[in-house]
Short mmCIF file of C-alpha atoms in Angstrom, two decimals:
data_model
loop_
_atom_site.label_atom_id
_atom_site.label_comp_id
_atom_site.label_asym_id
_atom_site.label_seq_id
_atom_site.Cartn_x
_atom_site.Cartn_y
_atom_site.Cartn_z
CA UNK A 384 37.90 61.65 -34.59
CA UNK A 385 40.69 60.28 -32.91
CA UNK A 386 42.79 57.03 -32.94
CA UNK A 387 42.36 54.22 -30.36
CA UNK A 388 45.31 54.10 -27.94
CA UNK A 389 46.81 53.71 -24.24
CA UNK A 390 44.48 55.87 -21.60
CA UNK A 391 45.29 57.12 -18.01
CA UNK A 392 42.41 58.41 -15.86
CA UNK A 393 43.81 61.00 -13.11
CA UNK A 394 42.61 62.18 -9.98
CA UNK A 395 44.25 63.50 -7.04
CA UNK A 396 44.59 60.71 -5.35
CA UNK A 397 43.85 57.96 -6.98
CA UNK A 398 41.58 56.28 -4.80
CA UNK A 399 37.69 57.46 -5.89
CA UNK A 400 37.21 58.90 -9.76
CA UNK A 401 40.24 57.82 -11.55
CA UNK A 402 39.62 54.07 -10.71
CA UNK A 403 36.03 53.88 -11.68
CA UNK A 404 37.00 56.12 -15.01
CA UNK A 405 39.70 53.21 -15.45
CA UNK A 406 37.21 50.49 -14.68
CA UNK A 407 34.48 51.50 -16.69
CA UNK A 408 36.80 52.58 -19.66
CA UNK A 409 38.32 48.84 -19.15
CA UNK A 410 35.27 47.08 -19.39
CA UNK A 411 33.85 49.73 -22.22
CA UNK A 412 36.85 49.28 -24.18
CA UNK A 413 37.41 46.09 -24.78
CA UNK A 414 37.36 45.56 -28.69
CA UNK A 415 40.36 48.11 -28.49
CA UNK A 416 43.71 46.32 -27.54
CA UNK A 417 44.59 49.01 -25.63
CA UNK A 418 45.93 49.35 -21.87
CA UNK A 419 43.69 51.64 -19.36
CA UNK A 420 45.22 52.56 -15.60
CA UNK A 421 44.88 55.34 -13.64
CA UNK A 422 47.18 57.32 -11.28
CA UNK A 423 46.81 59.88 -8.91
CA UNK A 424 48.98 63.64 -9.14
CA UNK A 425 49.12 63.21 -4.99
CA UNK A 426 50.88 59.90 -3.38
CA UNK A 427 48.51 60.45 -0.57
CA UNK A 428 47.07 56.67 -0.71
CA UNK A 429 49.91 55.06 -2.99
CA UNK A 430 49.50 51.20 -3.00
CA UNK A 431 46.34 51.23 -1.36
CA UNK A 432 42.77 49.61 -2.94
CA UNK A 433 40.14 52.61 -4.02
CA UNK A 434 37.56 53.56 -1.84
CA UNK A 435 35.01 51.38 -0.67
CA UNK A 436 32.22 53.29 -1.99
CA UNK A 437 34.01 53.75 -5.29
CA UNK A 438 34.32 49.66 -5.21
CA UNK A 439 30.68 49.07 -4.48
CA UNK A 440 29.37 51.51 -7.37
CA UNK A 441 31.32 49.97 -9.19
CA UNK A 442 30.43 46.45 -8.22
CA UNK A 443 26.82 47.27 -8.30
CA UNK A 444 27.61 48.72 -12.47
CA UNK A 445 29.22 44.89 -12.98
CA UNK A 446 32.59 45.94 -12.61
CA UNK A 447 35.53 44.84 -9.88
CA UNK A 448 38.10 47.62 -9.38
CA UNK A 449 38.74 46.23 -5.70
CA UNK A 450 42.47 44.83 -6.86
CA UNK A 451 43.68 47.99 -8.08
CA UNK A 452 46.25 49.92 -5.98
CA UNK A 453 46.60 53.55 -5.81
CA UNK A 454 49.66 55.00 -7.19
CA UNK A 455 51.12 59.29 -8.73
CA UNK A 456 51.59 59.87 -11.77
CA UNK A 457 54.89 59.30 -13.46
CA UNK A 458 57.08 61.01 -16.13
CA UNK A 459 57.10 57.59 -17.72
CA UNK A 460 53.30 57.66 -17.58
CA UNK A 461 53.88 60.14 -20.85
CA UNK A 462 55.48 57.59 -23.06
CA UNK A 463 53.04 54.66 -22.57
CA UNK A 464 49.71 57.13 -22.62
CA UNK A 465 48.29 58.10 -25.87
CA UNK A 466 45.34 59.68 -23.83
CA UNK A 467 45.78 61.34 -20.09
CA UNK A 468 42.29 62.19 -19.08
CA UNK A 469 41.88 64.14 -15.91
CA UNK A 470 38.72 64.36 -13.77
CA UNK A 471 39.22 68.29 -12.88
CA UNK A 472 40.47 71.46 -13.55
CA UNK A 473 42.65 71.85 -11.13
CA UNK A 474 44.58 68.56 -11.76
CA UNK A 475 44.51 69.18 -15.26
CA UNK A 476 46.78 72.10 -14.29
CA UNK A 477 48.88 70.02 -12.46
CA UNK A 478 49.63 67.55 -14.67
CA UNK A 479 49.93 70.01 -17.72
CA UNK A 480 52.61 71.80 -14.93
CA UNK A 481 54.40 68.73 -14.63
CA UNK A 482 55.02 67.96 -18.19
CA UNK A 483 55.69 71.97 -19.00
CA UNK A 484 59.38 70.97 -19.02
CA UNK A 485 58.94 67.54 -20.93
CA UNK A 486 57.95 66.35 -24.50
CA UNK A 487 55.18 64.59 -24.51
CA UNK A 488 53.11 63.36 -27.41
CA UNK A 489 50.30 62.42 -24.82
CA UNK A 490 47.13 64.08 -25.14
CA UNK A 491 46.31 66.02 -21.68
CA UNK A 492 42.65 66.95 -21.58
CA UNK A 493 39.39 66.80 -18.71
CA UNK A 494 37.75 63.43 -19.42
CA UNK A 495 34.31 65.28 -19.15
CA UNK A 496 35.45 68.06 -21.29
CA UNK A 497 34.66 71.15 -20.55
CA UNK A 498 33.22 69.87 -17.04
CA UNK A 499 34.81 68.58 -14.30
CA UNK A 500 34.21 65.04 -12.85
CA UNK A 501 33.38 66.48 -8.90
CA UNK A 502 35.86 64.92 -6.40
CA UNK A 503 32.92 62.66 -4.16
CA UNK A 504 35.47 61.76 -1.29
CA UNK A 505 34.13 64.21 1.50
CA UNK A 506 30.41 63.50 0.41
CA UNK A 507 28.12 60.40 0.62
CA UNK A 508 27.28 57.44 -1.94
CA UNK A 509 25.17 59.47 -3.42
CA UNK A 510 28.07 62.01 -4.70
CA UNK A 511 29.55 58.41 -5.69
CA UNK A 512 26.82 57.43 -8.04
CA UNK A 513 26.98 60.87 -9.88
CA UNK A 514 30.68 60.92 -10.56
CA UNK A 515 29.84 57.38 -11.77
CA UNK A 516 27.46 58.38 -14.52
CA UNK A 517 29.78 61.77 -15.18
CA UNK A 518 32.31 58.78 -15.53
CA UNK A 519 30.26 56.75 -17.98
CA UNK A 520 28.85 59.25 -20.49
CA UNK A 521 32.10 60.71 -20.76
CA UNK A 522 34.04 57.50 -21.76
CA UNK A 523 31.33 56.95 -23.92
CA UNK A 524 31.61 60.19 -25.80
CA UNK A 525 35.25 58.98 -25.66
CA UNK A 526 34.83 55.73 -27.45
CA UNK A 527 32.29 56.83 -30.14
CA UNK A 528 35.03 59.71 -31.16
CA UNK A 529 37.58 57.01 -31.75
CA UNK A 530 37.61 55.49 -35.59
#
């Protein structure tokens, strides 16, 4: 069991699985007063909205992430994070790689622990609507381990 707190959902660019995870956490969270965002570990598509098919899942699910802007991950990010969940392995390394010479009291950890959340980006909407339900069940499993 864990204690509620401050979550960041990271991809690698911040545009497809980290904001659904942070819209769906959002909207799942909500008798929490907690904050949720997401970041990317690449500034590839800093300040730009998520993808379009990530929008419409997530539209068609009851939830609007079309206002949120793409943005990389921050040293900062560490102090106002209780919980930095990553969609994949290999950005789980990264991250962990670029807190190796920092003190964080953040825990780092795949949101679909042990699995990866598949990046969906080069696929079609139906890659879209899988990481969605990857997304879901995991921030359920999430929630129901908090007290």
């Amino acid at each position: 069991m864990y204690e509620p707190g401050n979550v960041l959902m990271v991809c690698l660019g911040n545009i497809c699985r980290s904001p659904l995870a942070q819209g769906v956490f959002k909207k799942m969270s909500k008798k929490f007063n907690i904050e949720v965002d997401s970041a990317g570990v690449a500034n590839y598509h800093s300040g730009y909205p998520p993808d379009k098919r990530s929008i419409y899942i997530a539209k068609k699910n009851g939830i609007d992430i079309s206002m949120q802007k793409a943005r990389q991950i921050n040293l900062g990010d560490f102090k106002k994070f209780d919980y930095v969940f990553v969609m994949d392995k290999q950005n789980l390394h990264n991250v962990k790689d670029f807190t190796s010479n920092y003190k964080t009291n953040s825990i780092i950890r795949l949101l679909n622990d042990p699995y990866e959340i598949e990046d969906p980006y080069y696929g079609n909407e139906e890659g879209f609507e899988i990481v969605y339900d990857k997304i879901y069940q995991s921030c359920k499993r999430v929630l129901n381990n908090w007290k």
